[in-house]
CSV table of C-alpha atoms and ligand atoms in Angstrom, one decimal:
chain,number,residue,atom,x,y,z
A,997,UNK,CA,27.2,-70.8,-29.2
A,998,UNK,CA,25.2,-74.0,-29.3
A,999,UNK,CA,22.3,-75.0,-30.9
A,1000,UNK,CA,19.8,-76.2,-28.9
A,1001,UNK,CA,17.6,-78.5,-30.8
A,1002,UNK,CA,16.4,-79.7,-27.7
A,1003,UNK,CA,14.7,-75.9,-27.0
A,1004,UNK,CA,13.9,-75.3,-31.0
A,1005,UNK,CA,11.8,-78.3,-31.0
A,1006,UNK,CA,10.2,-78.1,-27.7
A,1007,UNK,CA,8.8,-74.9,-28.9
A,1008,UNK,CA,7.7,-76.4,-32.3
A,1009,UNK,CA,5.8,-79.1,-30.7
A,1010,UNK,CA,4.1,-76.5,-28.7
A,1011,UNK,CA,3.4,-74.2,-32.0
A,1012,UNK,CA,1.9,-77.8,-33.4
A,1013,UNK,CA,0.3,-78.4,-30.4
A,1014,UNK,CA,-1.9,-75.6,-30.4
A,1015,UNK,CA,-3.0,-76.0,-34.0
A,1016,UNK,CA,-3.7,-79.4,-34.0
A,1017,UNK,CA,-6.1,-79.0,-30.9
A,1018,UNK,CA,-8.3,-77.3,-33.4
A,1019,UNK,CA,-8.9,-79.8,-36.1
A,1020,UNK,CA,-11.4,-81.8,-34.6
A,1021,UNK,CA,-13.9,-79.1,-34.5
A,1022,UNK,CA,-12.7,-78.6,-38.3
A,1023,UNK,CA,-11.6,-81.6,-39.9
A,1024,UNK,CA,-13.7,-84.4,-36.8
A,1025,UNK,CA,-10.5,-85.9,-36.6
A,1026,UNK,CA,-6.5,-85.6,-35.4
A,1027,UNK,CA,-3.8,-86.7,-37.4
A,1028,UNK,CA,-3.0,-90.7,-37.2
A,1029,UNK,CA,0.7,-91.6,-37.4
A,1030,UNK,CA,1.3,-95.5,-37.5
A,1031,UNK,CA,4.7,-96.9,-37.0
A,1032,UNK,CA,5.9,-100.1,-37.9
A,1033,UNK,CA,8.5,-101.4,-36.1
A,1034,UNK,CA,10.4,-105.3,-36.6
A,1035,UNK,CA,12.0,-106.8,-34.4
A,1036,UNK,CA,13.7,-105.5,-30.8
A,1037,UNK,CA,16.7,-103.6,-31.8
A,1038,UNK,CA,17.3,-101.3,-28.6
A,1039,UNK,CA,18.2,-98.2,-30.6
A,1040,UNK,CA,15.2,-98.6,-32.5
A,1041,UNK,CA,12.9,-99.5,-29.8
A,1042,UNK,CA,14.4,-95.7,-28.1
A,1043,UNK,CA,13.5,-94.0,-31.5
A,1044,UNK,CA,9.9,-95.5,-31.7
A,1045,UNK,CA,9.2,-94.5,-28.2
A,1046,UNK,CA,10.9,-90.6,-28.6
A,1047,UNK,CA,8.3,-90.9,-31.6
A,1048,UNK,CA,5.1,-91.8,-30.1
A,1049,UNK,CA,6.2,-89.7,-27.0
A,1050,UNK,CA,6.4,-86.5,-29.9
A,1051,UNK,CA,2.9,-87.5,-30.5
A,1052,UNK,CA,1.3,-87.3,-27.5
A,1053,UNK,CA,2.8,-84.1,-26.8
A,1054,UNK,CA,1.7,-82.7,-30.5
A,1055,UNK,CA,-2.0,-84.4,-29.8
A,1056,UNK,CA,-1.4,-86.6,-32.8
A,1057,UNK,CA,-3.0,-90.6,-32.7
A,1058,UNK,CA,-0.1,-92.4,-32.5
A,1059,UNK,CA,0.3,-96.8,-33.2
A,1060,UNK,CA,3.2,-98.4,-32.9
A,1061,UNK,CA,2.6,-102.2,-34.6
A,1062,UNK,CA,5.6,-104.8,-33.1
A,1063,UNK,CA,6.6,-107.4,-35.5
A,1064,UNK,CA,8.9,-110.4,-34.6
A,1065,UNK,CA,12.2,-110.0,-36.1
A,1066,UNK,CA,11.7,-113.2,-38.2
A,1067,UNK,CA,8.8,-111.0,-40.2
A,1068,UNK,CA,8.3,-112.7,-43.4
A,1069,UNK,CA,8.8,-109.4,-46.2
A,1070,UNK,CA,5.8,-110.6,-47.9
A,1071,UNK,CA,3.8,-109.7,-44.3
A,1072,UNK,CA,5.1,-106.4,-43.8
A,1073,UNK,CA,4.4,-105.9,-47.8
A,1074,UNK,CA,0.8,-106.6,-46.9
A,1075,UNK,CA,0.9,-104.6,-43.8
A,1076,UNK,CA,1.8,-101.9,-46.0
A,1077,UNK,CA,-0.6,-102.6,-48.4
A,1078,UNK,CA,-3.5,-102.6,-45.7
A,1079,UNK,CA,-2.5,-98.9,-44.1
A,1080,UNK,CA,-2.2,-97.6,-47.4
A,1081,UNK,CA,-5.7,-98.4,-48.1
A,1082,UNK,CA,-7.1,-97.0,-44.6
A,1083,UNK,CA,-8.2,-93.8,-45.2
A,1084,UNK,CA,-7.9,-93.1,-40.9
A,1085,UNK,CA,-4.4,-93.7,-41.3
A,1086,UNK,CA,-2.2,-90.1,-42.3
A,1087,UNK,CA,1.8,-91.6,-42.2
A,1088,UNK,CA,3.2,-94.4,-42.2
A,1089,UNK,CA,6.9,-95.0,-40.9
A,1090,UNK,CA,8.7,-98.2,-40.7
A,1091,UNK,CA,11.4,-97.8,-38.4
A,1092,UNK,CA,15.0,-98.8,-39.9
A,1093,UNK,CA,17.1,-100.5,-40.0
A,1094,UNK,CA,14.8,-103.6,-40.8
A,1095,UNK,CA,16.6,-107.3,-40.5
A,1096,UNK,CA,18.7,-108.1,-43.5
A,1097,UNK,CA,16.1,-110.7,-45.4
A,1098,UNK,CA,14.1,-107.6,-45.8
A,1099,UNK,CA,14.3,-105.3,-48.4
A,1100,UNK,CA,14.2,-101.9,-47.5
A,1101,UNK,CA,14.0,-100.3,-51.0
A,1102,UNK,CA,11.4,-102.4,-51.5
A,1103,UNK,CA,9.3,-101.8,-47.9
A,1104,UNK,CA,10.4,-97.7,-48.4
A,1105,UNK,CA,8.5,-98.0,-52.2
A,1106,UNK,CA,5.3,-99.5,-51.1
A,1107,UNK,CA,4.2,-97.1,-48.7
A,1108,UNK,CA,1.8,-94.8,-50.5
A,1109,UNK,CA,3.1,-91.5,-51.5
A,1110,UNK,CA,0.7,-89.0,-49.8
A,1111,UNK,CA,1.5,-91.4,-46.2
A,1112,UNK,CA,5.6,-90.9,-46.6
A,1113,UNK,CA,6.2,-88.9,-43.8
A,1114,UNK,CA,10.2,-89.5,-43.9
A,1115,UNK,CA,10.2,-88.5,-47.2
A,1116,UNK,CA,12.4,-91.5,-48.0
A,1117,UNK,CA,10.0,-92.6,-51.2
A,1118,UNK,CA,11.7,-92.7,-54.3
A,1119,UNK,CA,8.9,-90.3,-55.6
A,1120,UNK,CA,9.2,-87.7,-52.8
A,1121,UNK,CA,13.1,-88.2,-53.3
A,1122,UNK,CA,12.8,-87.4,-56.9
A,1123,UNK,CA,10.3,-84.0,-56.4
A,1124,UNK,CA,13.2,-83.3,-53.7
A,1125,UNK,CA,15.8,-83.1,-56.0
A,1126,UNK,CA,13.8,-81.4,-58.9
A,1127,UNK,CA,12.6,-78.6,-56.4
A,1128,UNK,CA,8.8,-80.1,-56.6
A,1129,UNK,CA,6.4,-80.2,-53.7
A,1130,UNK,CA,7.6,-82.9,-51.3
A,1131,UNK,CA,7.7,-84.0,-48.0
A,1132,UNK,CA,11.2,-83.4,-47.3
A,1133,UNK,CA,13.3,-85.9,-44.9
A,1134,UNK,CA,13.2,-84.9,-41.4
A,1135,UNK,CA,16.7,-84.9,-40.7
A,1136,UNK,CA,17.7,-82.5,-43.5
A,1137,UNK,CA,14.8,-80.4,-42.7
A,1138,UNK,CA,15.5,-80.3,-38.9
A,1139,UNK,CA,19.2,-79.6,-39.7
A,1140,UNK,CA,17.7,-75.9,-42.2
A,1141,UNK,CA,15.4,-75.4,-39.4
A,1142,UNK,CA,18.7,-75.4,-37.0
A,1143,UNK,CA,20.5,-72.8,-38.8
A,1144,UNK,CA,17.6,-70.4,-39.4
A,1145,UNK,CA,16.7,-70.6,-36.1
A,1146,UNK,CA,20.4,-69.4,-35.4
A,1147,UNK,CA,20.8,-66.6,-37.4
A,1148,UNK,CA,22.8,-68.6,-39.6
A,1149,UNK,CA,23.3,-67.0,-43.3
A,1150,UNK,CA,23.3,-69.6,-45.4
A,1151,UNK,CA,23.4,-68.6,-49.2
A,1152,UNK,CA,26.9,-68.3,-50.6
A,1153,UNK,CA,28.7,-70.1,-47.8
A,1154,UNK,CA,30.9,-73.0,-48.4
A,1155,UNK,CA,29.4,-75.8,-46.8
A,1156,UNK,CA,30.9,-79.3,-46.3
A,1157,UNK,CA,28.6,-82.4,-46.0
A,1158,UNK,CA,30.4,-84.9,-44.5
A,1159,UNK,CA,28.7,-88.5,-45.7
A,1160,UNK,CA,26.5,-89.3,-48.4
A,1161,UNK,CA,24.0,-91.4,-47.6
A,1162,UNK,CA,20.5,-91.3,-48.9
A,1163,UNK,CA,18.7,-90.5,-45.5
A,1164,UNK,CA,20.7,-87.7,-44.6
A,1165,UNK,CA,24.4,-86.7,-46.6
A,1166,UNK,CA,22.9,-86.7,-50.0
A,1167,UNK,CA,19.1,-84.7,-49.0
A,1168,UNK,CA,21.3,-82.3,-46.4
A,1169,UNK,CA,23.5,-81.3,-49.5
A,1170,UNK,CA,20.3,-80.6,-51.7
A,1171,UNK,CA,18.7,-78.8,-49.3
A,1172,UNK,CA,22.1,-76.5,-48.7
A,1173,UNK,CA,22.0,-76.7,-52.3
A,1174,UNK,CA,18.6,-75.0,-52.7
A,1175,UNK,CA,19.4,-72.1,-49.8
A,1176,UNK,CA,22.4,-70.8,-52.3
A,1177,UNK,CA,25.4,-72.4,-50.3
A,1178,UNK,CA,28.4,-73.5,-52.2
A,1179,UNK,CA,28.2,-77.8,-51.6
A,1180,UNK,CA,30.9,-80.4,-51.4
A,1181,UNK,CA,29.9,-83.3,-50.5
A,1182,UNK,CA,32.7,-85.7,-48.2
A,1183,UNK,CA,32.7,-89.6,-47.9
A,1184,UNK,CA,35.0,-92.5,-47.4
A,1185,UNK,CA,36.7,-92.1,-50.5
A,1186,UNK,CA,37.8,-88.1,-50.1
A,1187,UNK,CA,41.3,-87.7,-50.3
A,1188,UNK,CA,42.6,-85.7,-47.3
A,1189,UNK,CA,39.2,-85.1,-45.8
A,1190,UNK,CA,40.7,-82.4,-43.0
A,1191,UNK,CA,41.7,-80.7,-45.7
A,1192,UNK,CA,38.5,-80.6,-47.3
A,1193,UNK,CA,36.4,-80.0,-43.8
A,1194,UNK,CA,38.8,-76.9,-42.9
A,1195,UNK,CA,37.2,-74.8,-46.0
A,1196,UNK,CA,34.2,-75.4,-44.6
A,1197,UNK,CA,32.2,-72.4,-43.3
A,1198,UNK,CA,29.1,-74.8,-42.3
A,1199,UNK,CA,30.1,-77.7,-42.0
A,1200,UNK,CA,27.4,-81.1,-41.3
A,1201,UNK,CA,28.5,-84.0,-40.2
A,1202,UNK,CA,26.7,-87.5,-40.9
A,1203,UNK,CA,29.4,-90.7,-40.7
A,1204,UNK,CA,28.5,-92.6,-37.8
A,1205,UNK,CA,32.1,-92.7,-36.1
A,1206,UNK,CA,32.2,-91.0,-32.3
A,1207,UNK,CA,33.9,-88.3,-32.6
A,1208,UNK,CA,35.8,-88.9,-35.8
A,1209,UNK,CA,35.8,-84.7,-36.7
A,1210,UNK,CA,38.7,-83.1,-34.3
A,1211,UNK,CA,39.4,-79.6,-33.7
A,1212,UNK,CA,42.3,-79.6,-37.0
A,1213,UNK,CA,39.6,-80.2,-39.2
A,1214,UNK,CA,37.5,-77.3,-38.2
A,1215,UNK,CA,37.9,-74.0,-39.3
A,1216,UNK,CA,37.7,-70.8,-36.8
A,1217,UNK,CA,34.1,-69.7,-36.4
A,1218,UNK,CA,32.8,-72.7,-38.5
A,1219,UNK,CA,29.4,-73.5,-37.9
A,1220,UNK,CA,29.2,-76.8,-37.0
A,1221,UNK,CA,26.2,-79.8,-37.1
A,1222,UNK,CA,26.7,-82.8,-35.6
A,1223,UNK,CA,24.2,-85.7,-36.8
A,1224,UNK,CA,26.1,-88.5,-35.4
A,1225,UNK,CA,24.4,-90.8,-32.6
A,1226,UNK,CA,27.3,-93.4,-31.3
A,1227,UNK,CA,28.0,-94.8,-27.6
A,1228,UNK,CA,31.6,-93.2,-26.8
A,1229,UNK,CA,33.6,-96.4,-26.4
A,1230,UNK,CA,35.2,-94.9,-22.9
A,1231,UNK,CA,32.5,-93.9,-21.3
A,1232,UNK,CA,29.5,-95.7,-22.8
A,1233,UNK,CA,27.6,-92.0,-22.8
A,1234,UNK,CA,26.0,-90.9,-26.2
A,1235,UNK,CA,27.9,-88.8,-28.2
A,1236,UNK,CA,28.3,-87.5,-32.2
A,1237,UNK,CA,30.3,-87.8,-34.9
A,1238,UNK,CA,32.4,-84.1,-33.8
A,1239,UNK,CA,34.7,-83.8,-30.8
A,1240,UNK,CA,32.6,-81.6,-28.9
A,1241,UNK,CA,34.7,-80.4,-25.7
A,1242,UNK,CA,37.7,-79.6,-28.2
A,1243,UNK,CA,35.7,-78.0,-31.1
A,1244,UNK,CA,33.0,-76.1,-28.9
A,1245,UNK,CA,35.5,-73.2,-28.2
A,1246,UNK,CA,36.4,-72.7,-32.0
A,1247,UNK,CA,32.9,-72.8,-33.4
A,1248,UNK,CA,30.9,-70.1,-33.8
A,1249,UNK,CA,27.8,-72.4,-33.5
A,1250,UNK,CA,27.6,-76.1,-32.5
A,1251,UNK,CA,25.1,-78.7,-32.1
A,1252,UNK,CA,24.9,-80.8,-29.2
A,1253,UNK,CA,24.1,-85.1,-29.0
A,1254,UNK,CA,22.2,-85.5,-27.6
A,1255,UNK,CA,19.7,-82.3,-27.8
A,1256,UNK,CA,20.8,-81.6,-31.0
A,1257,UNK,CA,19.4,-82.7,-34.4
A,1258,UNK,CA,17.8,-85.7,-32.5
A,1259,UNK,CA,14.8,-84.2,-31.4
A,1260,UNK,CA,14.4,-81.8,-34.8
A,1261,UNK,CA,14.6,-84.9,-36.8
A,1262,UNK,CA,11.1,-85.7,-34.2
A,1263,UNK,CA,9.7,-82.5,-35.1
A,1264,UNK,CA,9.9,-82.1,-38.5
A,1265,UNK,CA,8.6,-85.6,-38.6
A,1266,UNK,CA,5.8,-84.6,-36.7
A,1267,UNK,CA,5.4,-81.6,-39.0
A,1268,UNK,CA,5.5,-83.9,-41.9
A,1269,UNK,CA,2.6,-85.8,-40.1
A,1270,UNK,CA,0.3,-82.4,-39.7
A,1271,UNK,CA,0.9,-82.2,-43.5
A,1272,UNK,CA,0.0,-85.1,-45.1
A,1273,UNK,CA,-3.1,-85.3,-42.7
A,1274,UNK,CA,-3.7,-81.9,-43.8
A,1275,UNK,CA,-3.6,-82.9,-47.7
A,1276,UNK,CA,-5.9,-85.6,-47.3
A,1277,UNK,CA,-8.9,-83.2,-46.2
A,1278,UNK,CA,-8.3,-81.1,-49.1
B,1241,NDP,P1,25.5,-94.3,-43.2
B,1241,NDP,O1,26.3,-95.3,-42.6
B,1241,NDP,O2,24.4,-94.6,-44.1
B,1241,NDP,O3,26.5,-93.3,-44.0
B,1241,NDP,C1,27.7,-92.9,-43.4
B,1241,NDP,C2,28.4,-92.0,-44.4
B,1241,NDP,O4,29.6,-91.7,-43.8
B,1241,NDP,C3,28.7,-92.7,-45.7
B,1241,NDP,O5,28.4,-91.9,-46.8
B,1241,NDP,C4,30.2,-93.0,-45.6
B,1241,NDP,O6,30.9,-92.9,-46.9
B,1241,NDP,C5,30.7,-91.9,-44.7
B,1241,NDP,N1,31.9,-92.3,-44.1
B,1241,NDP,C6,32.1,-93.4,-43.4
B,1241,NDP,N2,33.4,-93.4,-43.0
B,1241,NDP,C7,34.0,-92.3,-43.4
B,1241,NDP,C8,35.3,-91.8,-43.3
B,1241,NDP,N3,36.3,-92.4,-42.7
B,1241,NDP,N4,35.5,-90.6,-43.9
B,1241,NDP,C9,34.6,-89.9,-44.5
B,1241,NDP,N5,33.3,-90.4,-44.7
B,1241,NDP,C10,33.0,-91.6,-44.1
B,1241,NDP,O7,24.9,-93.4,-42.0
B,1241,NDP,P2,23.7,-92.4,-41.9
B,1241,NDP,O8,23.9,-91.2,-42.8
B,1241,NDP,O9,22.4,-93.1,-41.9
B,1241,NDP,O10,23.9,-91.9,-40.4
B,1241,NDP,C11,25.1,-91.2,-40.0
B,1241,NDP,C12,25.0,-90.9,-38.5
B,1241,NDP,O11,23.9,-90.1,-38.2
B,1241,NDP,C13,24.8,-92.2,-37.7
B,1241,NDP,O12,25.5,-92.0,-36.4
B,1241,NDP,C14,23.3,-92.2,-37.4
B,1241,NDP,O13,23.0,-92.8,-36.2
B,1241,NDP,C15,23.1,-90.7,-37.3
B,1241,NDP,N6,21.7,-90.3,-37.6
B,1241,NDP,C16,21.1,-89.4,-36.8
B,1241,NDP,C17,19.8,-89.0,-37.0
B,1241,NDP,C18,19.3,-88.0,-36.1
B,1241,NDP,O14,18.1,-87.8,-36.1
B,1241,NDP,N7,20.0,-87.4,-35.2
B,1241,NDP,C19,19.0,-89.5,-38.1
B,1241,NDP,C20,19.8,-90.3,-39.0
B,1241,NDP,C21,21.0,-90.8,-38.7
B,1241,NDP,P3,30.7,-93.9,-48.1
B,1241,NDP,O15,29.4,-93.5,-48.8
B,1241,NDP,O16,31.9,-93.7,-48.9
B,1241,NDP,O17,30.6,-95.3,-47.5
C-alpha cells in the first residue's frame, strides 16, 4: 500500500483552509508567514515556491524576501532582528541551506522563539526532547501524521531511523520515541547497516543517497518512509533514498518521492504557522 502524502496533505490544507477563513472576523487578521531565502539555489528556490504556493491555498499572507548570495551574516542577523520585532509577522523561515560564510546555528538562534515555525530553535529543540510544548519540526511531524493516517500501530514496534541529522534523523527518532516504538537510530558509522534495517518493522529513511536502501535490507511487510529527495543519476527524475520499484511489493506500506513526505513536511509547516499566529492572539 502507499502512502500518499500528496492526498493526506491536500486534505489538511483544505481542513486549514476552512478555519483560517474565519479569523479575520475573529482575530482582524490571517496568519503572516515570511520567508527568507539567500541566494539562487534551484532546489531552494522549488521549496520556497511549494511554500508560498501552501500558503495561498491555506489563505495564509505569505513574503518571500530574496537576498543575493553574497549576503553579509551581519544583514540577515538584522533582518532577523527586524521581523522578530514586527508584531504583523507570525513565522519566520530561512530557507537552508544558506552559503557557507553564513552561520546557520547562529541565523537558526536568532529567530524569536514564538516565530520558529521549523522548530529548528535550540529552545523548541530542547522542549522537543524534554516532552515540553513545542513546535515540532515539520518533517518528523509530517512523517507521525503519515503513519496515523495509515493505520499504522506504532507503540512497541522496532523502528529503524536511518540518518541522524538534527532536521530530521535525530527529531524523527524522538518523536517514534514518544509514540512507544522501540528506536535505533542508523548513520554512516553502523556496522552492517542491512543487517540492522532488516529488524526493522518501520523503518524511516533520511541519508540523501538515491536509492541507497534495496529490497535485502527490508524486512517482509515493513513499513517503509522514504525522506530522501535526489535526482536519479540515469534518468535525471526525482527520486528517494529507498528503491521503490523493488521494495514496493514487499512493504506493507510505502511512501512515494515525490508525493510523499514532501508535501507533509508543507503542511505541518503550515500548521506550525496557524499555531504560532494563534499564540500571539492569546
Ligand atoms: P544530512 O546530510 O544532514 O544527513 C544525512 C544522514 O545520513 C547523516 O546522519 C549520515 O550519517 C547518514 N548517512 C550518510 N551516508 C550514510 C551511509 N552510507 N549509511 C548510513 N547512513 C548514512 O541530510 P538530511 O537529514 O538533511 O536529509 C536527508 C535527505 O532527506 C536528503 O535527501 C534531503 O534532501 C531529504 N529531506 C527531505 C525533506 C522533505 O520534506 N521531504 C526535508 C528534509 C530533508 P552521519 O551522521 O554519520 O554522517
Amino acid at each position: 500500500m502507499i502512502i500518499s502524502g500528496k492526498e493526506l496533505s491536500t486534505q489538511m490544507k483544505a481542513d486549514m483552509a476552512v478555519r483560517v477563513s474565519g479569523f479575520p472576523e475573529r482575530f482582524g487578521r490571517v496568519p503572516h508567514l515570511v520567508v527568507i531565502l539567500v541566494g539562487d539555489d534551484p532546489g531552494s528556490l522549488s521549496y520556497v515556491r511549494g511554500k508560498s504556493k501552501a500558503c495561498d491555498v491555506v489563505g495564509i499572507r505569505n513574503t518571500t524576501i530574496c537576498r543575493p548570495a553574497d549576503l553579509p551574516e551581519t544583514e540577515l542577523l538584522s533582518l532577523i532582528r527586524e521581523l522578530n520585532e514586527d508584531a504583523g509577522v507570525d513565522g519566520i523561515l530561512v530557507q537552508l541551506p544558506l552559503p557557507a560564510h553564513i552561520d546557520e546555528a547562529k541565523v537558526i538562534g536568532a529567530i524569536a522563539q514564538d516565530k520558529d515555525v521549523d522548530g529548528f530553535h535550540p529552545l523548541n529543540v530542547a522542549a522537543l526532547w524534554q516532552k515540553q510544548p513545542c513546535v515540532r519540526p515539520c518533517t518528523p511531524e509530517g512523517i507521525i501524521r503519515m503513519l496515523k493516517s495509515a493505520g499504522v500501530e506504532i507503540r512497541g514496534k522496532r523502528a529503524v531511523v536511518v540518518g541522524r541529522s538534527n532536521i530530521v534523523g535525530l527529531p524523527v527518532a524522538k518523536l517514534l520515541l514518544d509514540e512507544n516504538a522501540t528506536v535505533t537510530v542508523a548513520h554512516s558509522r553502523t556496522v552492517d547497516l542491512a543487517a540492522v534495517t532488516r529488524q526493522a518493522e518501520i523503518l524511516v529513511v533520511a541519508v540523501g543517497r538515491p536509492k541507497f536502501v534495496t529490497a535485502d535490507m527490508v524486512a517482509p511487510g515493513a513499513v517503509v518512509i522514504d525522506v530522501g529527495v535526489n535526482r536519479d543519476p540515469e534518468t535525471g527524475r526525482l527520486c528517494g533514498d529507498v528503491d521503490f520499484e523493488s521494495i514496493e511489493p514487499k512493504a506493507s506500506f510505502i511512501t512515494p518521492v515525490p508525493g510523499g513526505v514532501g508535501p507533509m513536511t508543507i503542511a505541518c509547516l503550515m500548521e506550525n504557522t496557524i499555531g504560532c499566529f494563534l499564540r500571539h492572539q492569546a
